């Protein structure tokens, strides 16, 4: 082989070897850390038709920080238990309503429980709930939210709660007022026979696993929520889902805007 061709071949070989050495080995790739979000359904703002907004907010929080957010639909009671056991990293809860977790400061939603009752029986205030059978969705732990002792009647289906109320098996139902109206209609019952009175408005916050990873995620969440509120990104996400002005205003106010 002529000397010139030999030199060219050697140079080509060396360049190829150099590029192979520079390429990262497949074994060097590291998967990004994951935040598993157990999504509960809690009232009008957190039911299935609105779930995406909270996943979108949490993605806006964590993805720029290098985390993959994994949305996993779980019953509320199971989601709370799995966060406390560090089996998943995050779920949503009414502020101060879950023990043994790392609770965020910045609210992500508002929850407004209401009491439903048969109109003929009347309702004069939360004191009327004392000692009465009160139906609620399983896992919502209504007793922790009320200032009076009740006789809780948990149910897995709100339709069952409404039918128990209609038949006199319970005196009251406590749940989200909008969902309650829709359930009464879905049961084929005349809404004019029932009264629905708001009880309170509560903040919903993410809660994280009670370990180092959960505490780190919580710190990221609180910092990033302030940044998203300041930039206008948080407001844009809620508006894209058609949330009412009062909801948006209160959530933004709770995040420093």
Coordinates of C-alpha atoms in Angstrom, one line a residue:
X1 CA 0.0 0.0 0.0
X2 CA 1.4 3.4 -0.9
X3 CA 2.7 5.4 2.0
X4 CA 0.2 8.2 1.6
X5 CA -2.8 5.7 1.7
X6 CA -1.2 4.0 4.7
X7 CA -1.0 7.3 6.6
X8 CA -4.6 8.2 5.8
X9 CA -5.8 4.8 7.0
X10 CA -3.9 5.2 10.3
X11 CA -5.3 8.7 10.8
X12 CA -8.9 7.5 10.1
X13 CA -8.4 4.6 12.6
X14 CA -7.2 7.0 15.3
X15 CA -10.1 9.4 14.7
X16 CA -12.6 6.5 15.0
X17 CA -11.0 5.2 18.2
X18 CA -11.1 8.7 19.7
X19 CA -14.8 9.2 18.9
X20 CA -15.6 5.7 20.4
X21 CA -13.7 6.6 23.6
X22 CA -15.5 10.0 23.8
X23 CA -19.0 8.4 23.5
X24 CA -20.5 7.8 26.9
X25 CA -21.1 4.1 27.8
X26 CA -24.7 3.0 28.1
X27 CA -24.0 1.9 31.6
X28 CA -23.1 5.5 32.6
X29 CA -26.7 6.7 32.0
X30 CA -28.6 7.4 35.3
X31 CA -32.4 7.5 35.4
X32 CA -33.8 10.8 36.8
X33 CA -35.2 10.7 40.3
X34 CA -38.9 10.0 40.5
X35 CA -41.7 11.6 42.5
X36 CA -44.7 9.3 42.6
X37 CA -47.9 11.3 43.1
X38 CA -50.9 9.3 44.5
X39 CA -53.9 11.3 43.2
X40 CA -56.9 11.3 45.4
X41 CA -60.4 12.5 44.6
X42 CA -61.7 15.1 47.1
X43 CA -64.7 17.2 46.1
X44 CA -65.5 19.3 43.1
X45 CA -62.0 20.7 42.6
X46 CA -60.2 17.4 43.0
X47 CA -62.6 15.0 41.2
X48 CA -61.8 13.1 38.0
X49 CA -62.7 15.9 35.6
X50 CA -60.3 18.3 37.3
X51 CA -57.4 15.9 38.2
X52 CA -55.1 17.0 35.4
X53 CA -54.6 20.5 36.8
X54 CA -52.8 19.2 39.9
X55 CA -50.6 16.9 37.9
X56 CA -49.8 19.8 35.6
X57 CA -48.9 22.0 38.6
X58 CA -46.7 19.4 40.1
X59 CA -45.0 18.7 36.8
X60 CA -44.3 22.4 36.5
X61 CA -42.8 22.3 40.0
X62 CA -40.6 19.2 39.7
X63 CA -39.6 18.6 36.1
X64 CA -37.4 21.7 35.8
X65 CA -35.6 20.3 38.9
X66 CA -34.8 17.1 37.1
X67 CA -37.6 14.9 38.5
X68 CA -40.0 12.7 36.7
X69 CA -43.5 13.0 38.1
X70 CA -45.5 9.8 38.0
X71 CA -49.3 10.1 38.4
X72 CA -50.9 7.1 40.1
X73 CA -54.6 7.1 40.9
X74 CA -55.2 5.8 44.4
X75 CA -58.1 5.7 46.8
X76 CA -57.6 8.6 49.3
X77 CA -57.1 6.4 52.4
X78 CA -54.5 4.3 50.6
X79 CA -52.7 7.3 49.2
X80 CA -52.3 8.8 52.7
X81 CA -51.1 5.5 54.1
X82 CA -48.6 4.9 51.3
X83 CA -47.1 8.4 51.7
X84 CA -46.7 7.9 55.5
X85 CA -45.0 4.5 54.8
X86 CA -42.7 6.0 52.2
X87 CA -44.1 3.7 49.4
X88 CA -44.9 6.8 47.3
X89 CA -43.6 10.3 47.6
X90 CA -46.6 12.6 47.4
X91 CA -50.4 13.0 47.7
X92 CA -52.8 15.7 48.5
X93 CA -54.5 16.3 51.8
X94 CA -56.4 18.9 53.7
X95 CA -54.0 21.0 55.7
X96 CA -53.1 19.4 59.1
X97 CA -55.4 16.4 58.4
X98 CA -52.7 13.7 58.0
X99 CA -50.2 12.7 60.6
X100 CA -46.8 11.2 60.1
X101 CA -46.0 13.0 56.8
X102 CA -44.1 16.1 55.6
X103 CA -46.6 18.8 54.9
X104 CA -46.0 21.6 52.4
X105 CA -46.7 25.2 53.2
X106 CA -48.1 26.4 49.9
X107 CA -51.7 25.4 49.1
X108 CA -52.4 23.8 45.8
X109 CA -56.3 23.9 46.1
X110 CA -59.3 24.8 48.2
X111 CA -61.9 22.3 49.5
X112 CA -65.3 23.5 50.7
X113 CA -67.3 20.8 52.4
X114 CA -71.0 21.3 52.9
X115 CA -73.7 19.6 54.8
X116 CA -76.7 18.1 53.0
X117 CA -79.9 17.4 54.8
X118 CA -83.6 16.8 54.2
X119 CA -85.1 20.2 54.0
X120 CA -88.1 19.3 56.2
X121 CA -85.8 18.4 59.0
X122 CA -84.0 21.7 59.0
X123 CA -80.4 22.6 59.8
X124 CA -79.3 25.6 62.0
X125 CA -75.5 25.2 62.2
X126 CA -72.7 22.8 62.8
X127 CA -73.9 22.2 66.4
X128 CA -76.8 20.3 64.9
X129 CA -74.4 17.6 63.7
X130 CA -73.5 16.7 67.3
X131 CA -74.3 13.1 68.1
X132 CA -76.0 12.5 64.7
X133 CA -75.3 9.9 62.0
X134 CA -73.3 11.7 59.3
X135 CA -72.5 10.0 56.0
X136 CA -69.2 10.8 54.3
X137 CA -66.9 9.3 51.7
X138 CA -64.6 6.6 53.1
X139 CA -61.1 8.0 53.9
X140 CA -62.1 11.6 54.2
X141 CA -62.0 11.5 58.0
X142 CA -64.7 14.2 58.4
X143 CA -64.6 13.9 62.2
X144 CA -61.1 15.6 62.2
X145 CA -62.6 18.6 60.5
X146 CA -65.6 19.2 62.7
X147 CA -65.7 20.9 66.1
X148 CA -68.4 18.5 67.4
X149 CA -68.6 14.7 67.9
X150 CA -70.6 12.9 65.3
X151 CA -71.5 9.3 64.5
X152 CA -69.6 8.8 61.3
X153 CA -71.1 6.6 58.5
X154 CA -68.4 6.1 55.9
X155 CA -69.4 5.0 52.4
X156 CA -67.4 4.2 49.3
X157 CA -70.1 5.8 47.0
X158 CA -71.7 9.2 47.5
X159 CA -74.9 7.9 45.8
X160 CA -75.2 5.5 48.7
X161 CA -74.9 8.4 51.2
X162 CA -77.6 10.4 49.4
X163 CA -79.9 7.4 49.4
X164 CA -79.3 6.8 53.1
X165 CA -80.1 10.5 53.7
X166 CA -83.3 10.2 51.7
X167 CA -84.5 7.1 53.5
X168 CA -83.7 8.5 57.0
X169 CA -80.8 6.1 57.7
X170 CA -78.5 9.1 58.3
X171 CA -79.4 12.6 59.4
X172 CA -76.7 14.5 57.3
X173 CA -74.2 14.1 54.6
X174 CA -71.0 16.0 54.6
X175 CA -69.1 16.4 51.3
X176 CA -68.4 18.9 48.6
X177 CA -71.6 20.9 47.9
X178 CA -71.3 20.9 44.1
X179 CA -70.7 17.1 43.9
X180 CA -73.6 16.6 46.4
X181 CA -76.0 18.5 44.1
X182 CA -74.9 16.5 41.1
X183 CA -75.3 13.2 43.0
X184 CA -78.8 14.1 44.2
X185 CA -79.7 14.7 40.5
X186 CA -78.0 11.5 39.4
X187 CA -80.1 9.5 41.9
X188 CA -83.3 10.9 40.4
X189 CA -84.2 12.8 43.6
X190 CA -85.7 16.3 43.5
X191 CA -83.1 18.8 44.8
X192 CA -85.9 21.0 46.2
X193 CA -86.4 18.4 49.0
X194 CA -82.8 18.8 50.2
X195 CA -80.9 21.7 51.8
X196 CA -77.1 22.1 51.2
X197 CA -75.2 24.6 53.4
X198 CA -71.4 25.3 53.1
X199 CA -69.6 24.6 56.3
X200 CA -66.1 25.9 55.8
X201 CA -63.3 26.4 53.2
X202 CA -60.1 24.5 53.8
X203 CA -56.7 24.5 52.2
X204 CA -55.4 21.5 50.3
X205 CA -51.7 20.9 50.3
X206 CA -49.3 18.3 49.0
X207 CA -47.9 16.0 51.7
X208 CA -44.7 14.1 51.2
X209 CA -43.1 11.0 52.7
X210 CA -41.5 11.6 56.1
X211 CA -38.0 10.8 55.0
X212 CA -35.0 12.8 53.6
X213 CA -36.3 12.4 50.0
X214 CA -39.8 13.7 51.0
X215 CA -38.4 16.7 52.9
X216 CA -36.3 17.6 49.9
X217 CA -39.3 17.4 47.6
X218 CA -41.3 19.5 50.0
X219 CA -38.7 22.2 50.1
X220 CA -38.6 22.2 46.3
X221 CA -42.4 22.4 46.1
X222 CA -42.7 25.4 48.4
X223 CA -39.9 27.3 46.6
X224 CA -41.1 26.5 43.1
X225 CA -44.7 27.4 43.9
X226 CA -43.6 30.9 44.8
X227 CA -41.7 31.2 41.6
X228 CA -44.6 29.9 39.5
X229 CA -47.0 32.3 41.2
X230 CA -44.6 35.2 40.6
X231 CA -44.1 34.4 36.9
X232 CA -47.8 34.0 36.1
X233 CA -47.4 30.3 35.2
X234 CA -49.5 29.1 38.1
X235 CA -52.4 31.3 37.2
X236 CA -52.2 30.2 33.6
X237 CA -52.4 26.6 34.5
X238 CA -55.6 27.1 36.6
X239 CA -57.2 29.3 34.0
X240 CA -56.6 26.7 31.3
X241 CA -58.8 24.3 33.4
X242 CA -61.6 26.9 33.9
X243 CA -61.2 27.4 37.6
X244 CA -63.3 30.3 39.1
X245 CA -61.7 33.6 39.8
X246 CA -62.2 33.3 43.6
X247 CA -60.3 29.9 43.6
X248 CA -57.4 31.3 41.6
X249 CA -57.2 34.5 43.6
X250 CA -57.1 32.6 47.0
X251 CA -54.5 30.0 45.8
X252 CA -52.3 32.8 44.4
X253 CA -52.6 34.8 47.6
X254 CA -51.5 31.8 49.6
X255 CA -48.4 31.5 47.4
X256 CA -47.2 35.1 47.9
X257 CA -48.9 36.9 45.1

